[in-house]
Amino acid sequence: MLKRMLEGILVVALTFSALSGSAQAETTLTGAGATFPHPLYSKWFRDYQAEDPGVSFSYEAQGSGEGIRKILAREVDFGASDKFLSDQELKDAPGQLLHIPTVMGAVAVTYYIPGVATGLKLTPHALAGIYLGRITRWNDPLIARENRQLRLPGKEIIVVHRSDASGTTSIFSDYLSSVDPSWASTVGRGTSVAWPAGTGAKGSSALVKKIREVPYSIGYVEIAYALENDLDTAALRNRAGRFVKPTMLSTRAAAVQGMKGVKVKVGAEPDYRLSLVNQPGKDAYPIVGLTWLLVYRDQKDPVKGRKLVDFLTWQLKKAEKMTSTLHYTPLPDTWSSQVEKTIKSINVAQ
């Protein structure tokens, strides 16, 4: 079922109609943006419509950059992004934009090395070296040193990256900037970066396709895509010096560490813009990110505004149980009450 949801998400807007045989829903909420949470959002939209047949959803999974662009241009009712907006971007927006955090997920480093069993380990500098184009062979000493149990070939590494403005890229490049000074000074962070090496793929599904079809390739993708497509994933060395695979538990461990220092002051506006990469803790996976729905505090359409608030409240309170089956990690309980207050602060025009 999940596999069917993943297909064709780049160019086709998925519109979730009302239950079979029923009338067309009166209100359609439009959205665009991240492919990172798209498998989960697809299920949320469909299941919520069973709760409220009076609403439908049209969501274009075109990447976080496009989601940000469209919500800033007021072309959609909500944007979806794995990259939070800067203070300047928020200041330049035509209204007060809210970041509504929904779930967390891990960005897996995937690879296809014919003849090599699962179990690849990569240090931060090895991964950065590959994407900088400085490590070009699978049997490079920097990789081989940590993988003595594997017979790594002397084949050229085929580097694959996203070609579109991507929140997954934002998380991935944020991690590389955090662990490698050379990457930080020459490439940096962003939904789009000037890649020193490799070939591009537009969207998560296209990246998965390249990894599956091109021998000796390496790429990065949200863990749900890797698991659904049976891609091998590398264990990455974390800040504690342990090699950790991307799982719900290791994602949760990173989130718990990252959110320890986050405290919302009484009477202050909560700020959910937070990076979760390269967190401490022996069990923490190092490439983890939040994803947000971007909505305007002041809703111009009262009907759509109310439907949007109702959906956001539902996903916060009832949709958490769906996350584990699709390999996402729910928000910590300590955040729920604050996020609910933020949702309730949305003004619906009368």
mmCIF file of C-alpha atoms in Angstrom:
data_model
loop_
_atom_site.group_PDB
_atom_site.id
_atom_site.type_symbol
_atom_site.label_atom_id
_atom_site.label_comp_id
_atom_site.label_asym_id
_atom_site.label_seq_id
_atom_site.Cartn_x
_atom_site.Cartn_y
_atom_site.Cartn_z
ATOM 1 C CA MET A 1 0.000 0.000 0.000
ATOM 2 C CA LEU A 2 2.752 2.417 0.935
ATOM 3 C CA LYS A 3 4.595 1.596 -2.264
ATOM 4 C CA ARG A 4 1.612 2.652 -4.334
ATOM 5 C CA MET A 5 1.479 5.929 -2.438
ATOM 6 C CA LEU A 6 5.117 6.627 -3.211
ATOM 7 C CA GLU A 7 4.723 6.255 -6.975
ATOM 8 C CA GLY A 8 4.404 9.343 -9.096
ATOM 9 C CA ILE A 9 4.481 11.887 -6.300
ATOM 10 C CA LEU A 10 6.706 14.313 -8.175
ATOM 11 C CA VAL A 11 4.505 15.511 -10.989
ATOM 12 C CA VAL A 12 1.023 14.392 -10.100
ATOM 13 C CA ALA A 13 -1.016 16.203 -7.476
ATOM 14 C CA LEU A 14 -2.713 13.626 -5.317
ATOM 15 C CA THR A 15 -6.318 14.622 -4.735
ATOM 16 C CA PHE A 16 -8.170 12.644 -2.128
ATOM 17 C CA SER A 17 -11.856 12.523 -3.059
ATOM 18 C CA ALA A 18 -14.754 11.668 -0.806
ATOM 19 C CA LEU A 19 -15.796 8.101 -0.013
ATOM 20 C CA SER A 20 -16.829 6.043 -3.020
ATOM 21 C CA GLY A 21 -20.326 6.861 -4.224
ATOM 22 C CA SER A 22 -20.664 10.031 -2.146
ATOM 23 C CA ALA A 23 -20.934 13.580 -3.397
ATOM 24 C CA GLN A 24 -17.895 15.680 -4.143
ATOM 25 C CA ALA A 25 -16.544 17.353 -0.992
ATOM 26 C CA GLU A 26 -17.469 21.013 -0.717
ATOM 27 C CA THR A 27 -14.116 22.257 0.603
ATOM 28 C CA THR A 28 -10.710 21.407 -0.849
ATOM 29 C CA LEU A 29 -7.576 22.273 1.095
ATOM 30 C CA THR A 30 -4.585 22.718 -1.200
ATOM 31 C CA GLY A 31 -0.994 22.145 -0.192
ATOM 32 C CA ALA A 32 2.446 21.661 -1.666
ATOM 33 C CA GLY A 33 5.941 20.857 -0.548
ATOM 34 C CA ALA A 34 8.009 18.154 1.084
ATOM 35 C CA THR A 35 8.336 14.625 -0.221
ATOM 36 C CA PHE A 36 9.991 13.633 3.082
ATOM 37 C CA PRO A 37 6.651 13.199 4.974
ATOM 38 C CA HIS A 38 4.494 12.566 1.914
ATOM 39 C CA PRO A 39 3.751 8.863 2.558
ATOM 40 C CA LEU A 40 2.443 9.764 6.000
ATOM 41 C CA TYR A 41 0.524 12.851 4.894
ATOM 42 C CA SER A 42 -1.155 10.794 2.159
ATOM 43 C CA LYS A 43 -2.563 8.447 4.782
ATOM 44 C CA TRP A 44 -3.543 11.306 7.073
ATOM 45 C CA PHE A 45 -5.463 13.042 4.286
ATOM 46 C CA ARG A 46 -7.318 9.895 3.317
ATOM 47 C CA ASP A 47 -8.150 8.856 6.883
ATOM 48 C CA TYR A 48 -9.248 12.324 7.915
ATOM 49 C CA GLN A 49 -11.608 12.516 4.996
ATOM 50 C CA ALA A 50 -13.339 9.447 6.370
ATOM 51 C CA GLU A 51 -13.863 11.491 9.545
ATOM 52 C CA ASP A 52 -15.029 14.584 7.665
ATOM 53 C CA PRO A 53 -16.411 13.873 4.169
ATOM 54 C CA GLY A 54 -16.934 17.606 3.765
ATOM 55 C CA VAL A 55 -13.248 18.197 3.075
ATOM 56 C CA SER A 56 -10.773 16.944 0.497
ATOM 57 C CA PHE A 57 -7.036 17.509 0.066
ATOM 58 C CA SER A 58 -4.963 18.287 -3.001
ATOM 59 C CA TYR A 59 -1.248 18.019 -2.228
ATOM 60 C CA GLU A 60 1.643 18.416 -4.676
ATOM 61 C CA ALA A 61 4.810 16.734 -3.366
ATOM 62 C CA GLN A 62 7.295 18.915 -5.245
ATOM 63 C CA GLY A 63 9.941 19.435 -2.575
ATOM 64 C CA SER A 64 10.206 21.780 0.394
ATOM 65 C CA GLY A 65 11.524 24.659 -1.690
ATOM 66 C CA GLU A 66 8.405 24.681 -3.820
ATOM 67 C CA GLY A 67 6.203 24.378 -0.748
ATOM 68 C CA ILE A 68 7.863 27.434 0.768
ATOM 69 C CA ARG A 69 7.554 29.377 -2.478
ATOM 70 C CA LYS A 70 3.867 28.595 -2.877
ATOM 71 C CA ILE A 71 2.842 29.406 0.676
ATOM 72 C CA LEU A 72 4.770 32.698 0.531
ATOM 73 C CA ALA A 73 2.916 33.500 -2.700
ATOM 74 C CA ARG A 74 -0.386 32.426 -1.078
ATOM 75 C CA GLU A 75 -0.939 29.919 -3.883
ATOM 76 C CA VAL A 76 -1.837 27.140 -1.428
ATOM 77 C CA ASP A 77 -3.629 26.817 1.910
ATOM 78 C CA PHE A 78 -0.627 25.182 3.562
ATOM 79 C CA GLY A 79 2.995 24.526 2.736
ATOM 80 C CA ALA A 80 5.040 21.548 3.870
ATOM 81 C CA SER A 81 8.751 21.824 4.547
ATOM 82 C CA ASP A 82 11.604 19.987 6.222
ATOM 83 C CA LYS A 83 13.498 23.292 6.318
ATOM 84 C CA PHE A 84 12.379 26.021 8.672
ATOM 85 C CA LEU A 85 12.176 29.576 7.423
ATOM 86 C CA SER A 86 14.744 32.128 8.521
ATOM 87 C CA ASP A 87 13.851 35.248 10.498
ATOM 88 C CA GLN A 88 14.208 37.286 7.321
ATOM 89 C CA GLU A 89 11.972 34.967 5.307
ATOM 90 C CA LEU A 90 9.308 35.214 7.998
ATOM 91 C CA LYS A 91 9.650 38.990 8.061
ATOM 92 C CA ASP A 92 9.213 39.191 4.277
ATOM 93 C CA ALA A 93 6.123 36.930 4.244
ATOM 94 C CA PRO A 94 2.795 38.634 3.399
ATOM 95 C CA GLY A 95 1.398 37.541 6.780
ATOM 96 C CA GLN A 96 2.445 35.840 9.996
ATOM 97 C CA LEU A 97 3.460 32.311 9.125
ATOM 98 C CA LEU A 98 3.343 29.575 11.748
ATOM 99 C CA HIS A 99 5.536 26.475 11.824
ATOM 100 C CA ILE A 100 3.383 23.552 12.952
ATOM 101 C CA PRO A 101 5.710 20.600 13.661
ATOM 102 C CA THR A 102 4.126 17.265 12.731
ATOM 103 C CA VAL A 103 6.632 14.386 12.970
ATOM 104 C CA MET A 104 10.326 13.586 12.865
ATOM 105 C CA GLY A 105 12.172 11.308 10.496
ATOM 106 C CA ALA A 106 15.621 9.957 9.721
ATOM 107 C CA VAL A 107 17.497 10.584 6.488
ATOM 108 C CA ALA A 108 19.074 7.270 5.512
ATOM 109 C CA VAL A 109 22.271 6.966 3.489
ATOM 110 C CA THR A 110 21.463 4.302 0.911
ATOM 111 C CA TYR A 111 23.798 2.411 -1.406
ATOM 112 C CA TYR A 112 23.966 -0.332 -4.008
ATOM 113 C CA ILE A 113 27.242 -2.262 -4.079
ATOM 114 C CA PRO A 114 26.894 -5.530 -6.055
ATOM 115 C CA GLY A 115 28.418 -8.487 -4.266
ATOM 116 C CA VAL A 116 28.662 -6.713 -0.926
ATOM 117 C CA ALA A 117 26.404 -7.761 1.908
ATOM 118 C CA THR A 118 24.622 -5.305 4.135
ATOM 119 C CA GLY A 119 26.656 -3.770 6.909
ATOM 120 C CA LEU A 120 28.415 -0.757 5.406
ATOM 121 C CA LYS A 121 29.740 1.686 8.013
ATOM 122 C CA LEU A 122 30.597 5.299 7.264
ATOM 123 C CA THR A 123 32.280 7.935 9.372
ATOM 124 C CA PRO A 124 31.201 11.571 9.026
ATOM 125 C CA HIS A 125 34.420 12.474 7.189
ATOM 126 C CA ALA A 126 34.082 9.545 4.810
ATOM 127 C CA LEU A 127 30.526 10.565 3.904
ATOM 128 C CA ALA A 128 31.513 14.209 3.485
ATOM 129 C CA GLY A 129 34.536 13.142 1.426
ATOM 130 C CA ILE A 130 32.308 11.143 -0.917
ATOM 131 C CA TYR A 131 29.943 14.060 -1.508
ATOM 132 C CA LEU A 132 32.845 16.489 -1.846
ATOM 133 C CA GLY A 133 34.224 14.289 -4.621
ATOM 134 C CA ARG A 134 37.450 13.598 -2.721
ATOM 135 C CA ILE A 135 36.721 9.931 -2.050
ATOM 136 C CA THR A 136 35.956 8.336 -5.383
ATOM 137 C CA ARG A 137 36.438 4.563 -4.907
ATOM 138 C CA TRP A 138 34.593 2.165 -2.647
ATOM 139 C CA ASN A 139 37.852 0.635 -1.407
ATOM 140 C CA ASP A 140 39.311 3.995 -0.369
ATOM 141 C CA PRO A 141 41.258 3.525 2.900
ATOM 142 C CA LEU A 142 38.965 5.920 4.767
ATOM 143 C CA ILE A 143 36.020 3.614 3.996
ATOM 144 C CA ALA A 144 37.854 0.293 4.090
ATOM 145 C CA ARG A 145 39.316 0.933 7.549
ATOM 146 C CA GLU A 146 35.860 0.717 9.131
ATOM 147 C CA ASN A 147 34.638 -2.120 6.910
ATOM 148 C CA ARG A 148 37.237 -4.878 7.163
ATOM 149 C CA GLN A 149 34.486 -7.482 7.171
ATOM 150 C CA LEU A 150 33.386 -6.394 3.689
ATOM 151 C CA ARG A 151 35.141 -7.018 0.392
ATOM 152 C CA LEU A 152 34.788 -3.532 -0.993
ATOM 153 C CA PRO A 153 35.454 -3.228 -4.745
ATOM 154 C CA GLY A 154 37.743 -0.704 -6.353
ATOM 155 C CA LYS A 155 34.830 0.620 -8.381
ATOM 156 C CA GLU A 156 34.031 4.288 -8.788
ATOM 157 C CA ILE A 157 31.412 5.625 -6.374
ATOM 158 C CA ILE A 158 28.388 6.969 -8.234
ATOM 159 C CA VAL A 159 27.165 9.871 -6.100
ATOM 160 C CA VAL A 160 23.460 10.736 -6.314
ATOM 161 C CA HIS A 161 21.823 13.821 -4.827
ATOM 162 C CA ARG A 162 18.544 15.687 -5.142
ATOM 163 C CA SER A 163 18.363 18.161 -8.005
ATOM 164 C CA ASP A 164 15.282 20.008 -6.751
ATOM 165 C CA ALA A 165 14.933 22.322 -3.759
ATOM 166 C CA SER A 166 14.565 19.679 -1.089
ATOM 167 C CA GLY A 167 14.022 19.613 2.654
ATOM 168 C CA THR A 168 15.787 16.254 2.737
ATOM 169 C CA THR A 169 18.786 17.993 1.203
ATOM 170 C CA SER A 170 18.476 20.713 3.830
ATOM 171 C CA ILE A 171 18.712 18.128 6.624
ATOM 172 C CA PHE A 172 21.512 16.220 4.885
ATOM 173 C CA SER A 173 23.597 19.320 4.143
ATOM 174 C CA ASP A 174 22.951 20.607 7.662
ATOM 175 C CA TYR A 175 24.440 17.377 8.987
ATOM 176 C CA LEU A 176 27.491 17.519 6.701
ATOM 177 C CA SER A 177 28.073 21.144 7.687
ATOM 178 C CA SER A 178 27.896 20.147 11.352
ATOM 179 C CA VAL A 179 30.463 17.363 11.095
ATOM 180 C CA ASP A 180 32.905 18.515 8.409
ATOM 181 C CA PRO A 181 34.481 22.026 8.416
ATOM 182 C CA SER A 182 35.474 21.719 4.775
ATOM 183 C CA TRP A 183 31.869 21.063 3.743
ATOM 184 C CA ALA A 184 30.648 23.905 5.925
ATOM 185 C CA SER A 185 33.064 26.406 4.379
ATOM 186 C CA THR A 186 32.736 25.361 0.732
ATOM 187 C CA VAL A 187 29.183 24.059 0.284
ATOM 188 C CA GLY A 188 27.105 24.828 3.362
ATOM 189 C CA ARG A 189 23.439 24.226 4.158
ATOM 190 C CA GLY A 190 20.262 24.666 2.158
ATOM 191 C CA THR A 191 17.438 23.083 0.222
ATOM 192 C CA SER A 192 19.646 23.533 -2.850
ATOM 193 C CA VAL A 193 23.451 23.595 -2.764
ATOM 194 C CA ALA A 194 26.231 23.677 -5.341
ATOM 195 C CA TRP A 195 27.079 19.997 -5.313
ATOM 196 C CA PRO A 196 30.811 19.352 -5.811
ATOM 197 C CA ALA A 197 30.171 15.870 -7.197
ATOM 198 C CA GLY A 198 27.482 13.526 -8.409
ATOM 199 C CA THR A 199 24.326 13.387 -10.486
ATOM 200 C CA GLY A 200 20.932 14.793 -9.599
ATOM 201 C CA ALA A 201 17.504 13.211 -9.199
ATOM 202 C CA LYS A 202 14.299 15.209 -8.918
ATOM 203 C CA GLY A 203 12.402 14.011 -5.897
ATOM 204 C CA SER A 204 12.738 11.110 -3.481
ATOM 205 C CA SER A 205 11.183 8.530 -5.796
ATOM 206 C CA ALA A 206 13.565 9.430 -8.636
ATOM 207 C CA LEU A 207 16.535 9.191 -6.266
ATOM 208 C CA VAL A 208 15.376 5.753 -5.094
ATOM 209 C CA LYS A 209 15.070 4.652 -8.731
ATOM 210 C CA LYS A 210 18.648 5.699 -9.483
ATOM 211 C CA ILE A 211 20.038 3.870 -6.458
ATOM 212 C CA ARG A 212 18.157 0.696 -7.343
ATOM 213 C CA GLU A 213 19.244 0.766 -10.986
ATOM 214 C CA VAL A 214 22.816 2.125 -10.882
ATOM 215 C CA PRO A 215 25.494 -0.204 -9.450
ATOM 216 C CA TYR A 216 28.025 1.257 -6.977
ATOM 217 C CA SER A 217 25.790 4.238 -6.237
ATOM 218 C CA ILE A 218 25.127 6.097 -2.990
ATOM 219 C CA GLY A 219 22.347 8.510 -2.068
ATOM 220 C CA TYR A 220 20.233 9.862 0.760
ATOM 221 C CA VAL A 221 16.492 9.528 1.290
ATOM 222 C CA GLU A 222 13.885 9.569 4.054
ATOM 223 C CA ILE A 223 13.924 6.193 5.802
ATOM 224 C CA ALA A 224 10.372 5.278 4.720
ATOM 225 C CA TYR A 225 11.464 5.285 1.072
ATOM 226 C CA ALA A 226 14.543 3.178 1.815
ATOM 227 C CA LEU A 227 12.621 0.553 3.768
ATOM 228 C CA GLU A 228 9.736 0.322 1.327
ATOM 229 C CA ASN A 229 12.142 -0.204 -1.579
ATOM 230 C CA ASP A 230 14.444 -2.644 0.257
ATOM 231 C CA LEU A 231 17.480 -0.400 -0.096
ATOM 232 C CA ASP A 232 20.571 -1.088 1.969
ATOM 233 C CA THR A 233 21.278 1.641 4.521
ATOM 234 C CA ALA A 234 24.620 2.537 6.049
ATOM 235 C CA ALA A 235 25.366 2.719 9.764
ATOM 236 C CA LEU A 236 26.801 6.153 10.553
ATOM 237 C CA ARG A 237 29.208 6.968 13.355
ATOM 238 C CA ASN A 238 27.524 9.329 15.795
ATOM 239 C CA ARG A 239 28.989 11.825 18.248
ATOM 240 C CA ALA A 240 29.414 9.096 20.853
ATOM 241 C CA GLY A 241 31.618 7.138 18.433
ATOM 242 C CA ARG A 242 29.086 4.381 17.810
ATOM 243 C CA PHE A 243 27.863 3.231 14.408
ATOM 244 C CA VAL A 244 24.070 3.533 14.375
ATOM 245 C CA LYS A 245 21.465 2.568 11.791
ATOM 246 C CA PRO A 246 18.370 4.702 11.137
ATOM 247 C CA THR A 247 15.444 3.280 13.129
ATOM 248 C CA MET A 248 12.516 4.669 15.098
ATOM 249 C CA LEU A 249 14.444 4.139 18.328
ATOM 250 C CA SER A 250 17.610 5.876 17.115
ATOM 251 C CA THR A 251 15.504 8.707 15.669
ATOM 252 C CA ARG A 252 13.687 9.108 18.973
ATOM 253 C CA ALA A 253 17.019 9.098 20.843
ATOM 254 C CA ALA A 254 18.283 11.974 18.703
ATOM 255 C CA ALA A 255 15.061 13.914 19.146
ATOM 256 C CA VAL A 256 15.071 13.517 22.919
ATOM 257 C CA GLN A 257 18.628 14.833 23.076
ATOM 258 C CA GLY A 258 17.911 17.733 20.735
ATOM 259 C CA MET A 259 14.814 18.835 22.572
ATOM 260 C CA LYS A 260 16.247 18.699 26.079
ATOM 261 C CA GLY A 261 17.324 22.310 25.949
ATOM 262 C CA VAL A 262 14.160 23.612 24.334
ATOM 263 C CA LYS A 263 11.922 25.392 26.826
ATOM 264 C CA VAL A 264 8.959 27.530 25.993
ATOM 265 C CA LYS A 265 8.798 30.596 28.237
ATOM 266 C CA VAL A 266 5.493 31.457 29.855
ATOM 267 C CA GLY A 267 3.711 34.034 27.732
ATOM 268 C CA ALA A 268 6.249 33.766 24.914
ATOM 269 C CA GLU A 269 5.507 32.654 21.385
ATOM 270 C CA PRO A 270 6.780 29.071 20.885
ATOM 271 C CA ASP A 271 9.502 28.710 18.257
ATOM 272 C CA TYR A 272 9.635 25.200 16.862
ATOM 273 C CA ARG A 273 12.486 25.869 14.439
ATOM 274 C CA LEU A 274 15.060 23.349 15.581
ATOM 275 C CA SER A 275 17.862 21.297 14.008
ATOM 276 C CA LEU A 276 18.192 17.723 15.267
ATOM 277 C CA VAL A 277 21.321 16.656 13.382
ATOM 278 C CA ASN A 278 24.450 15.297 15.073
ATOM 279 C CA GLN A 279 22.945 15.063 18.539
ATOM 280 C CA PRO A 280 24.843 13.513 21.480
ATOM 281 C CA GLY A 281 23.887 10.174 23.012
ATOM 282 C CA LYS A 282 25.140 6.674 22.326
ATOM 283 C CA ASP A 283 21.890 5.559 20.651
ATOM 284 C CA ALA A 284 21.229 8.690 18.589
ATOM 285 C CA TYR A 285 21.180 8.458 14.795
ATOM 286 C CA PRO A 286 22.969 11.560 13.487
ATOM 287 C CA ILE A 287 20.769 12.633 10.533
ATOM 288 C CA VAL A 288 17.328 13.391 11.942
ATOM 289 C CA GLY A 289 14.989 16.227 11.122
ATOM 290 C CA LEU A 290 11.634 17.739 12.000
ATOM 291 C CA THR A 291 9.072 18.514 9.350
ATOM 292 C CA TRP A 292 6.535 21.336 9.519
ATOM 293 C CA LEU A 293 3.270 22.465 8.016
ATOM 294 C CA LEU A 294 3.386 26.185 7.232
ATOM 295 C CA VAL A 295 0.116 28.048 7.696
ATOM 296 C CA TYR A 296 -0.879 31.680 8.102
ATOM 297 C CA ARG A 297 -2.113 32.744 11.514
ATOM 298 C CA ASP A 298 -4.789 34.941 9.940
ATOM 299 C CA GLN A 299 -6.953 32.868 7.612
ATOM 300 C CA LYS A 300 -8.790 34.846 4.936
ATOM 301 C CA ASP A 301 -11.325 32.142 4.055
ATOM 302 C CA PRO A 302 -13.411 31.266 7.139
ATOM 303 C CA VAL A 303 -14.552 27.895 5.800
ATOM 304 C CA LYS A 304 -11.119 26.745 4.734
ATOM 305 C CA GLY A 305 -9.588 28.203 7.867
ATOM 306 C CA ARG A 306 -11.878 26.215 10.147
ATOM 307 C CA LYS A 307 -11.361 23.017 8.173
ATOM 308 C CA LEU A 308 -7.602 23.509 8.358
ATOM 309 C CA VAL A 309 -7.654 24.075 12.124
ATOM 310 C CA ASP A 310 -9.837 20.995 12.610
ATOM 311 C CA PHE A 311 -7.453 18.855 10.554
ATOM 312 C CA LEU A 312 -4.357 20.141 12.360
ATOM 313 C CA THR A 313 -5.976 19.410 15.717
ATOM 314 C CA TRP A 314 -6.935 15.909 14.571
ATOM 315 C CA GLN A 315 -3.470 15.007 13.319
ATOM 316 C CA LEU A 316 -1.915 16.195 16.577
ATOM 317 C CA LYS A 317 -4.278 14.195 18.796
ATOM 318 C CA LYS A 318 -5.220 11.109 16.789
ATOM 319 C CA ALA A 319 -2.742 10.563 13.985
ATOM 320 C CA GLU A 320 0.257 9.771 16.189
ATOM 321 C CA LYS A 321 -0.552 6.055 16.103
ATOM 322 C CA MET A 322 -0.014 6.010 12.330
ATOM 323 C CA THR A 323 3.575 7.192 12.464
ATOM 324 C CA SER A 324 5.281 3.973 13.539
ATOM 325 C CA THR A 325 3.834 1.833 10.749
ATOM 326 C CA LEU A 326 5.220 4.293 8.190
ATOM 327 C CA HIS A 327 8.597 4.648 9.957
ATOM 328 C CA TYR A 328 8.169 8.187 11.256
ATOM 329 C CA THR A 329 8.618 9.303 14.857
ATOM 330 C CA PRO A 330 5.911 11.294 16.652
ATOM 331 C CA LEU A 331 6.576 14.512 18.525
ATOM 332 C CA PRO A 332 7.567 14.225 22.174
ATOM 333 C CA ASP A 333 4.643 14.406 24.603
ATOM 334 C CA THR A 334 6.154 17.541 26.119
ATOM 335 C CA TRP A 335 5.492 19.405 22.866
ATOM 336 C CA SER A 336 1.848 18.390 22.336
ATOM 337 C CA SER A 337 0.188 20.964 24.588
ATOM 338 C CA GLN A 338 2.282 23.814 23.189
ATOM 339 C CA VAL A 339 1.614 22.815 19.585
ATOM 340 C CA GLU A 340 -2.098 22.594 20.354
ATOM 341 C CA LYS A 341 -2.019 26.159 21.686
ATOM 342 C CA THR A 342 -0.312 27.302 18.495
ATOM 343 C CA ILE A 343 -2.980 25.627 16.371
ATOM 344 C CA LYS A 344 -5.748 27.215 18.450
ATOM 345 C CA SER A 345 -4.105 30.626 17.931
ATOM 346 C CA ILE A 346 -4.952 30.518 14.219
ATOM 347 C CA ASN A 347 -7.508 33.233 13.492
ATOM 348 C CA VAL A 348 -10.410 32.163 11.311
ATOM 349 C CA ALA A 349 -12.016 35.088 9.508
ATOM 350 C CA GLN A 350 -15.739 35.591 10.172
#
